[in-house]
Coordinates of C-alpha atoms and ligand atoms in Angstrom, one line a residue:
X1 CA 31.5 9.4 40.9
X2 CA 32.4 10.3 37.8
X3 CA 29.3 12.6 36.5
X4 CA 28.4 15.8 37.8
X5 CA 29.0 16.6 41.7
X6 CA 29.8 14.7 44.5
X7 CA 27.2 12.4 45.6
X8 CA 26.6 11.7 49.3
X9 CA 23.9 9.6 49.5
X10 CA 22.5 6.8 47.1
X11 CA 19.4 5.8 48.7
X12 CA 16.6 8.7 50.1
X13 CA 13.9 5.9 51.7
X14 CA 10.6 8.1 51.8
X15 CA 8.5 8.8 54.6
X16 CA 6.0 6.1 53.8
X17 CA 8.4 3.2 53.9
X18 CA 9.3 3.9 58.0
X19 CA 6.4 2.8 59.8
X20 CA 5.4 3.4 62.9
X21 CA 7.8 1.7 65.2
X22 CA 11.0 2.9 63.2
X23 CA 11.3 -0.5 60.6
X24 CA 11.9 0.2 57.1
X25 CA 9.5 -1.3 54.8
X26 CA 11.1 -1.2 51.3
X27 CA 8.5 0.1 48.4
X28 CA 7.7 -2.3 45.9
X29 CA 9.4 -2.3 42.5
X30 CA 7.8 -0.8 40.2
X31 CA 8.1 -2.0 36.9
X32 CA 8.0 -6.6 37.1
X33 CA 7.2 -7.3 33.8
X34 CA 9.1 -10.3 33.0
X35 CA 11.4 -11.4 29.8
X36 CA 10.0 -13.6 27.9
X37 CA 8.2 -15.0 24.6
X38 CA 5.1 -15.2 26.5
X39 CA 1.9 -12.8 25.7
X40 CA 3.0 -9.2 27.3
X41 CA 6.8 -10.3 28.5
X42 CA 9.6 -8.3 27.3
X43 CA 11.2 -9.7 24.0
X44 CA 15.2 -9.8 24.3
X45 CA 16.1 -8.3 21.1
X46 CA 19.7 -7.1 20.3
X47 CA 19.9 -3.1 20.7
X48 CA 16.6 -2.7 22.8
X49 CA 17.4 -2.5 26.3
X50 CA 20.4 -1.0 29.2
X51 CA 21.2 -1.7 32.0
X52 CA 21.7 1.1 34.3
X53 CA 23.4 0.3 38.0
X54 CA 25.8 2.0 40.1
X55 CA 28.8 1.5 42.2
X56 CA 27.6 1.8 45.5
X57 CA 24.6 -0.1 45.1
X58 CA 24.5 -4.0 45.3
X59 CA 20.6 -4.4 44.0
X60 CA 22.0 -3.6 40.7
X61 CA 25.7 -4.7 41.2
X62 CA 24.5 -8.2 41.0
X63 CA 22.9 -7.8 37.6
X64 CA 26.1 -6.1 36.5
X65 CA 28.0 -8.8 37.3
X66 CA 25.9 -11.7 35.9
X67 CA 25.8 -10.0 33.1
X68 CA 29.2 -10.0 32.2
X69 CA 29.8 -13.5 33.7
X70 CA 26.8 -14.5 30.8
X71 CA 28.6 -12.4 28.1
X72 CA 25.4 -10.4 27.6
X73 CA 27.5 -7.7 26.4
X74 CA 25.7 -7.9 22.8
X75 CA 22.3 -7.7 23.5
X76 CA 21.8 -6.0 27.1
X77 CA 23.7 -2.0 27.0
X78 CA 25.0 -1.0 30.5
X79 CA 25.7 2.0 31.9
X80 CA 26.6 3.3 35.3
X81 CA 24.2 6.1 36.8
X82 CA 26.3 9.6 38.4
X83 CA 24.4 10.8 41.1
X84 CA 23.7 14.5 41.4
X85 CA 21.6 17.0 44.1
X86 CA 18.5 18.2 42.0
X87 CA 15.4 20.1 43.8
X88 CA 16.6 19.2 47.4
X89 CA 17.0 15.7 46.6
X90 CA 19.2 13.9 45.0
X91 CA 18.9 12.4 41.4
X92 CA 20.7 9.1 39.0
X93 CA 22.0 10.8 36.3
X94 CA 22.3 9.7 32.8
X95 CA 24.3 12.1 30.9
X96 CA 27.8 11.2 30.1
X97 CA 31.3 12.7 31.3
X98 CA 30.8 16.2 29.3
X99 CA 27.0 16.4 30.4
X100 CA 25.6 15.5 27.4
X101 CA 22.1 13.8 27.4
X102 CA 22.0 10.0 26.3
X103 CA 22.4 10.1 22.9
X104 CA 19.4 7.7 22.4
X105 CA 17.2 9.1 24.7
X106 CA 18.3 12.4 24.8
X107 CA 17.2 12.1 28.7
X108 CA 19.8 13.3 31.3
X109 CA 18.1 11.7 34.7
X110 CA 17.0 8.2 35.3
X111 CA 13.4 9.4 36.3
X112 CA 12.8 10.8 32.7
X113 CA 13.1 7.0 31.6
X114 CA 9.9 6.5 35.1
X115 CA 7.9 9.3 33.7
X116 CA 8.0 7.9 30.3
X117 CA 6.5 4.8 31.3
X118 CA 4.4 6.3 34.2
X119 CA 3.0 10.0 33.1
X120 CA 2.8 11.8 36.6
X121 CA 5.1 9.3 38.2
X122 CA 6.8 11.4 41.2
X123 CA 8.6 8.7 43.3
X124 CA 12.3 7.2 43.8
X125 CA 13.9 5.9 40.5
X126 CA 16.0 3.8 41.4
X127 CA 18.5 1.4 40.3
X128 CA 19.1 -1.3 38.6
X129 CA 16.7 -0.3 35.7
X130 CA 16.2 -1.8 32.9
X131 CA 15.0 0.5 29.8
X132 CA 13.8 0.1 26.2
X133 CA 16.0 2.5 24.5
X134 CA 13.4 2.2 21.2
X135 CA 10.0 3.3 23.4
X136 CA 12.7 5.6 25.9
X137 CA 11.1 4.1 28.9
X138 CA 11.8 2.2 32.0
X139 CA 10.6 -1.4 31.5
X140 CA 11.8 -3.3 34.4
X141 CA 13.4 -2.8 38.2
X142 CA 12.3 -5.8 40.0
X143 CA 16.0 -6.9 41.5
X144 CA 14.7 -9.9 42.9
X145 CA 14.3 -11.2 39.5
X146 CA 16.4 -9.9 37.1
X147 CA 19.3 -12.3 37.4
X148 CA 17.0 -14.8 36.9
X149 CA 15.6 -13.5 33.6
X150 CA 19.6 -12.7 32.4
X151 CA 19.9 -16.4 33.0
X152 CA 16.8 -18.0 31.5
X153 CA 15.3 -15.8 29.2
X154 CA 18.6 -14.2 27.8
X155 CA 19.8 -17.8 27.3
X156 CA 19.9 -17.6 23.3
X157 CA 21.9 -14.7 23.5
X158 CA 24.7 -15.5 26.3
X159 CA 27.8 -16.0 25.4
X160 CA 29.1 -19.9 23.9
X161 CA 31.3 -21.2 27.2
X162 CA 28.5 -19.0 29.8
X163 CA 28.2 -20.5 33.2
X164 CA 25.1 -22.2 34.3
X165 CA 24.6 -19.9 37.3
X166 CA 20.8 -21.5 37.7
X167 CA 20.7 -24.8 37.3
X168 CA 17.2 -26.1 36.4
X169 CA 18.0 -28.6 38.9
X170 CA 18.5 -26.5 41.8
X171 CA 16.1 -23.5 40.9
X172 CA 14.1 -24.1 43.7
X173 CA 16.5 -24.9 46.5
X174 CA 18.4 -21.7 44.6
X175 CA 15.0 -19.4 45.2
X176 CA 14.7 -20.7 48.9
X177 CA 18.4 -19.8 49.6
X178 CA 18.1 -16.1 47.9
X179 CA 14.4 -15.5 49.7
X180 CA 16.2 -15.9 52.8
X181 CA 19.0 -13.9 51.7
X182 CA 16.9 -11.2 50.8
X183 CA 15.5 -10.2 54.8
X184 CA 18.3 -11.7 56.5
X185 CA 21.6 -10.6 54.3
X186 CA 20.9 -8.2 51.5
X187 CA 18.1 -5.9 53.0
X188 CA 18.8 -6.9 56.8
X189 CA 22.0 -3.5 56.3
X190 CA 19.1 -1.5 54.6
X191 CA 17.0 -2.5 57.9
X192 CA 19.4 -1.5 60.0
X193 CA 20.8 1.8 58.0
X194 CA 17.3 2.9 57.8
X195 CA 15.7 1.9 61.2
X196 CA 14.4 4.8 63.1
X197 CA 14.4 3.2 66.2
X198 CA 16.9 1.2 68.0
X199 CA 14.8 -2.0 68.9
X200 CA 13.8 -2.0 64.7
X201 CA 17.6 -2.0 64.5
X202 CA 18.8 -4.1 67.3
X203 CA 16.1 -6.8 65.0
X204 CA 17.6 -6.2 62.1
X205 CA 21.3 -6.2 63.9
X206 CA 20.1 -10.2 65.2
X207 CA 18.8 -11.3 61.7
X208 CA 22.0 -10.4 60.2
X209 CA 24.9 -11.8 62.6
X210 CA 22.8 -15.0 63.2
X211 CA 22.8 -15.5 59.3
X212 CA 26.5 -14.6 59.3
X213 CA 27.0 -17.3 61.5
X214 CA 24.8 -20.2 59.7
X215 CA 26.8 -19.0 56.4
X216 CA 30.2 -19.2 58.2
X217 CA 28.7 -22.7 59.2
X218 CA 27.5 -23.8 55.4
X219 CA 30.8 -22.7 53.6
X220 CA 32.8 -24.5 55.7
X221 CA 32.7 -27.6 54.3
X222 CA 32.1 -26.1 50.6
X223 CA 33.3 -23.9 48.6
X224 CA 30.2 -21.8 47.7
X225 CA 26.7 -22.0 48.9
X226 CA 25.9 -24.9 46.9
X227 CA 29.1 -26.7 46.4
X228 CA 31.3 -26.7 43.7
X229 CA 30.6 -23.8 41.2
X230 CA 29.0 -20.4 41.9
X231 CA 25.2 -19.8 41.7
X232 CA 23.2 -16.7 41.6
X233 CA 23.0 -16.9 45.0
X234 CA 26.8 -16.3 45.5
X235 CA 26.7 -13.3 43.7
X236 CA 23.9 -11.9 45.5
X237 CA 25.8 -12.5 49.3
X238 CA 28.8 -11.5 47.6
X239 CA 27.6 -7.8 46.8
X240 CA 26.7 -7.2 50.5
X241 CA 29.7 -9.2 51.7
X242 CA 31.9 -6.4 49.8
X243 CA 29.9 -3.6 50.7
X244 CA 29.7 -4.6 54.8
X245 CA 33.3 -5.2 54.7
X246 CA 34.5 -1.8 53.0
X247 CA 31.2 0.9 54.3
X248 CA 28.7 -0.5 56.2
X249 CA 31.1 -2.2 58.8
X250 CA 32.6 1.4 59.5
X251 CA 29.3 3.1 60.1
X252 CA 26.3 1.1 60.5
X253 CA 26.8 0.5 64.0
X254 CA 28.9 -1.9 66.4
X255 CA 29.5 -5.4 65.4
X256 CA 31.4 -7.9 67.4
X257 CA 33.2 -9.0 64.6
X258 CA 33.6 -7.7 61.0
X259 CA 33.8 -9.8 57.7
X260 CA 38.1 -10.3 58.4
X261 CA 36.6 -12.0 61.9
X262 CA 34.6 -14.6 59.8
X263 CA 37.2 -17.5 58.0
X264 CA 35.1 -18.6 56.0
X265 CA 33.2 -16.3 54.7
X266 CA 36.5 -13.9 54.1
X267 CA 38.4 -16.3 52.4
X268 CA 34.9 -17.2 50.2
X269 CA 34.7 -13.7 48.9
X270 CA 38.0 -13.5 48.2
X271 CA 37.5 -16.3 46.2
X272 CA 35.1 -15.0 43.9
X273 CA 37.0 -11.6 43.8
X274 CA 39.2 -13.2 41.5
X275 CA 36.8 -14.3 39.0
X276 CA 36.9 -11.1 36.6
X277 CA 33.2 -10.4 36.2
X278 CA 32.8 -10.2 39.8
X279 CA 36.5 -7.8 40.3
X280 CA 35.6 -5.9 37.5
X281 CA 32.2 -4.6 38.9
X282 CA 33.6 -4.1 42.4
X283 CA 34.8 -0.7 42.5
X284 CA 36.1 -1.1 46.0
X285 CA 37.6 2.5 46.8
X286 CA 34.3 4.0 45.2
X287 CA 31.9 1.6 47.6
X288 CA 34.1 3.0 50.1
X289 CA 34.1 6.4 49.0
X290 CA 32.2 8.7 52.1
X291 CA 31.0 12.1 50.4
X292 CA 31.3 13.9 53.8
X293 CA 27.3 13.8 54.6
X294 CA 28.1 14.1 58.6
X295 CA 30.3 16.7 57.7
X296 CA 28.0 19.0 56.2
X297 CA 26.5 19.1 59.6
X298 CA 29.6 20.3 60.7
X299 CA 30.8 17.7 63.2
X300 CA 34.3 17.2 63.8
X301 CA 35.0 13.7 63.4
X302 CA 34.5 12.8 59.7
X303 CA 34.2 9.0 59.6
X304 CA 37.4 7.0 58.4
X305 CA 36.1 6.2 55.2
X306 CA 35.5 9.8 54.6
X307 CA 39.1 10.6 55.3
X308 CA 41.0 7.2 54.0
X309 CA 38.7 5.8 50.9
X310 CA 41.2 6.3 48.6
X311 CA 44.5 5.5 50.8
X312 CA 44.0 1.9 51.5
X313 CA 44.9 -0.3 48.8
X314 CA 41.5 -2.7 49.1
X315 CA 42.2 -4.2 45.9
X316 CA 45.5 -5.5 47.2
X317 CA 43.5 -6.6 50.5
X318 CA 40.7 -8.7 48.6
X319 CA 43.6 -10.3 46.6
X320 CA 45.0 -12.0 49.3
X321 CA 45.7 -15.6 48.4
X322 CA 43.6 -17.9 50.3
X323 CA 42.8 -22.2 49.5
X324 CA 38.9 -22.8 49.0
X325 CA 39.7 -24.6 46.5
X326 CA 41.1 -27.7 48.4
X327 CA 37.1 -27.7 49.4
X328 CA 36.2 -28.7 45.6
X329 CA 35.9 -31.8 43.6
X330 CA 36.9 -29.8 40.7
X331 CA 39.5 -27.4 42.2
X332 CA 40.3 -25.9 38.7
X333 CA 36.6 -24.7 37.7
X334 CA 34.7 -22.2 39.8
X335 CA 31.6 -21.9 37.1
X336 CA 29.8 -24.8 35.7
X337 CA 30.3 -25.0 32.1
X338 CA 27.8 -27.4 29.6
X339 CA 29.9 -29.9 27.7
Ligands
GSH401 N1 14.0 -0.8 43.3 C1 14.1 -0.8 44.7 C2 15.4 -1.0 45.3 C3 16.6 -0.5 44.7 C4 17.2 0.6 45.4 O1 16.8 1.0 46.5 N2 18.3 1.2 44.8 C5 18.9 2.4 45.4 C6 20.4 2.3 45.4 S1 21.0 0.9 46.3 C7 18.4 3.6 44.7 O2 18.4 3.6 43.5 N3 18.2 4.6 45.4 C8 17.8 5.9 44.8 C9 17.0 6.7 45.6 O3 16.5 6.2 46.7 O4 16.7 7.8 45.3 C10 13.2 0.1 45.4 O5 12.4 0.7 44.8 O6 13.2 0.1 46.7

């Protein structure tokens, strides 16, 4: 982490999302405005909003990617967050590599951006945000959506070869796939990291490795979930793919196999590590990067990660040649282009 001190943890749940029996029950997002013309939607205008996302974090890694796969460089800012220890907890900072405030904000945290748009506002701010940087406020972090609004409402502005990463076509089999995604890939390591009790994780534990399995199944016959070219769907299993294989893997718990055990599914991330959007907003040693929380508490045995992050070459792992292609009709072209 490149802003302020060493960050050891990048999600605090709060007490109200474990319930009773130990499940994590994630907190709604808080700003769903959508992008739009329509009355009340957030216009896209060039020099209004950022993007703010960190490393660690695949909710927002996905709209960092499909923004740059777009080429929304112009008209949607980015920036990724530091994380710093602030009252007890810990806090997304803002500020840049000598600690100076935004300059159009002049805001140092992410929550000023919350209590901007919410006077009083006292909860998790949390990433990916969206903000206005002309009205200094937080206008949208609903996750589940944003990569759809990149790719629909930010149409006018994406670049002139941009992928169709949502085709009208397939929207709705698209939205099916990435609803089931959501419980049973993306959030099913949040279930299982944040479970207070071992039968709410031993659930989550099934969800996950029986979805592993029917994904293995899908992608063996094609080269990404829906065939030839990559959908918003791929990035979204991609970004826990990465993160299960370099963190999670090593310290959520015991799994029969890891990522390397699953051919398909290896070889299929891989794949998409060598498109550059997706390789250039995987920061593999930081994903990995373990700040030592178990060691403040003074065991013996920091984790390997903790001791290793920065020994093992990863990029030179997820480089490793592989031949999905031979599983396309149109081997050459892993994004569909419009004539
Ligand atoms: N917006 C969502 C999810 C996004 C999310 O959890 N992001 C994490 C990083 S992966 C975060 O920003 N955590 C900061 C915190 O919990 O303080 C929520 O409110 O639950």
């Amino acid at each position: 982490m490149s802003c302020g001190e060493a960050a050891p943890t990048y999600s605090v749940q709060i007490k109200e999302e474990i319930a009773k029996d130990g499940r994590f029950i994630r907190q709604p997002n808080l700003f769903t405005t959508p992008f739009g013309e329509g009355e009340g939607e957030l216009k896209v205008e060039k020099g209004r909003y950022k993007l703010y996302w960190a490393k660690g974090c695949h909710w927002s890694n996905r709209a960092s990617i499909v923004r740059e796969l777009l080429g929304l460089e112009d008209v949607l800012d980015v920036q990724i967050v530091g994380r710093e220890k602030l009252n007890g907890t810990y806090a997304w900072t803002v500020y840049d590599e000598e600690g100076n405030p935004d300059k159009q904000s002049g805001y140092k945290y992410l929550f000023e951006y919350y209590e901007a748009a919410k006077p009083g506002f006292t909860g998790r701010a949390t990433v990916p945000t969206v903000v206005d940087q002309i009205e200094k406020k937080a206008v949208n972090n609903d996750y589940h959506k944003l990569t759809n609004y990149f790719e629909t409402a930010f149409k006018a502005y994406q670049k002139k070869d941009a992928p169709d990463l949502y085709p009208e076509e397939q929207r709705e089999e698209i939205d099916a796939l990435n609803e089931w995604l959501f419980p049973n890939i993306n959030n099913a390591t949040y279930r299982m990291m944040f479970s207070r009790s071992l039968e709410a994780y031993n659930e989550a534990y099934q969800d996950f490795v029986k979805a592993l399995e029917y994904l293995e199944e899908r992608l063996e016959n094609n080269r990404f979930l829906f065939g030839d070219y990559v959908t918003d769907s791929d990035v979204r299993l991609y970004v826990t793919l990465v993160r299960w294989e370099v963190a999670y893997y090593r310290f959520l718990g015991t799994f029969e196999k890891g990522l390397r055990g699953y051919k398909n599914l290896w070889a299929y991330t891989r794949d998409l590590y060598t498109i550059p959007a997706f390789r250039h907003n995987t920061y593999l040693s930081d994903i990995a990067h373990d700040y030592g929380a178990i060691d403040e508490s003074g065991t013996h045995f920091p984790t390997f990660n903790y001791r290793y992050w920065n020994e093992v070459d990863y990029d030179k792992i997820f480089s490793e040649p592989q031949n999905r292609r031979d599983l396309s009709l149109d081997p050459d072209h892993k994004l569909l282009v419009a004539e």
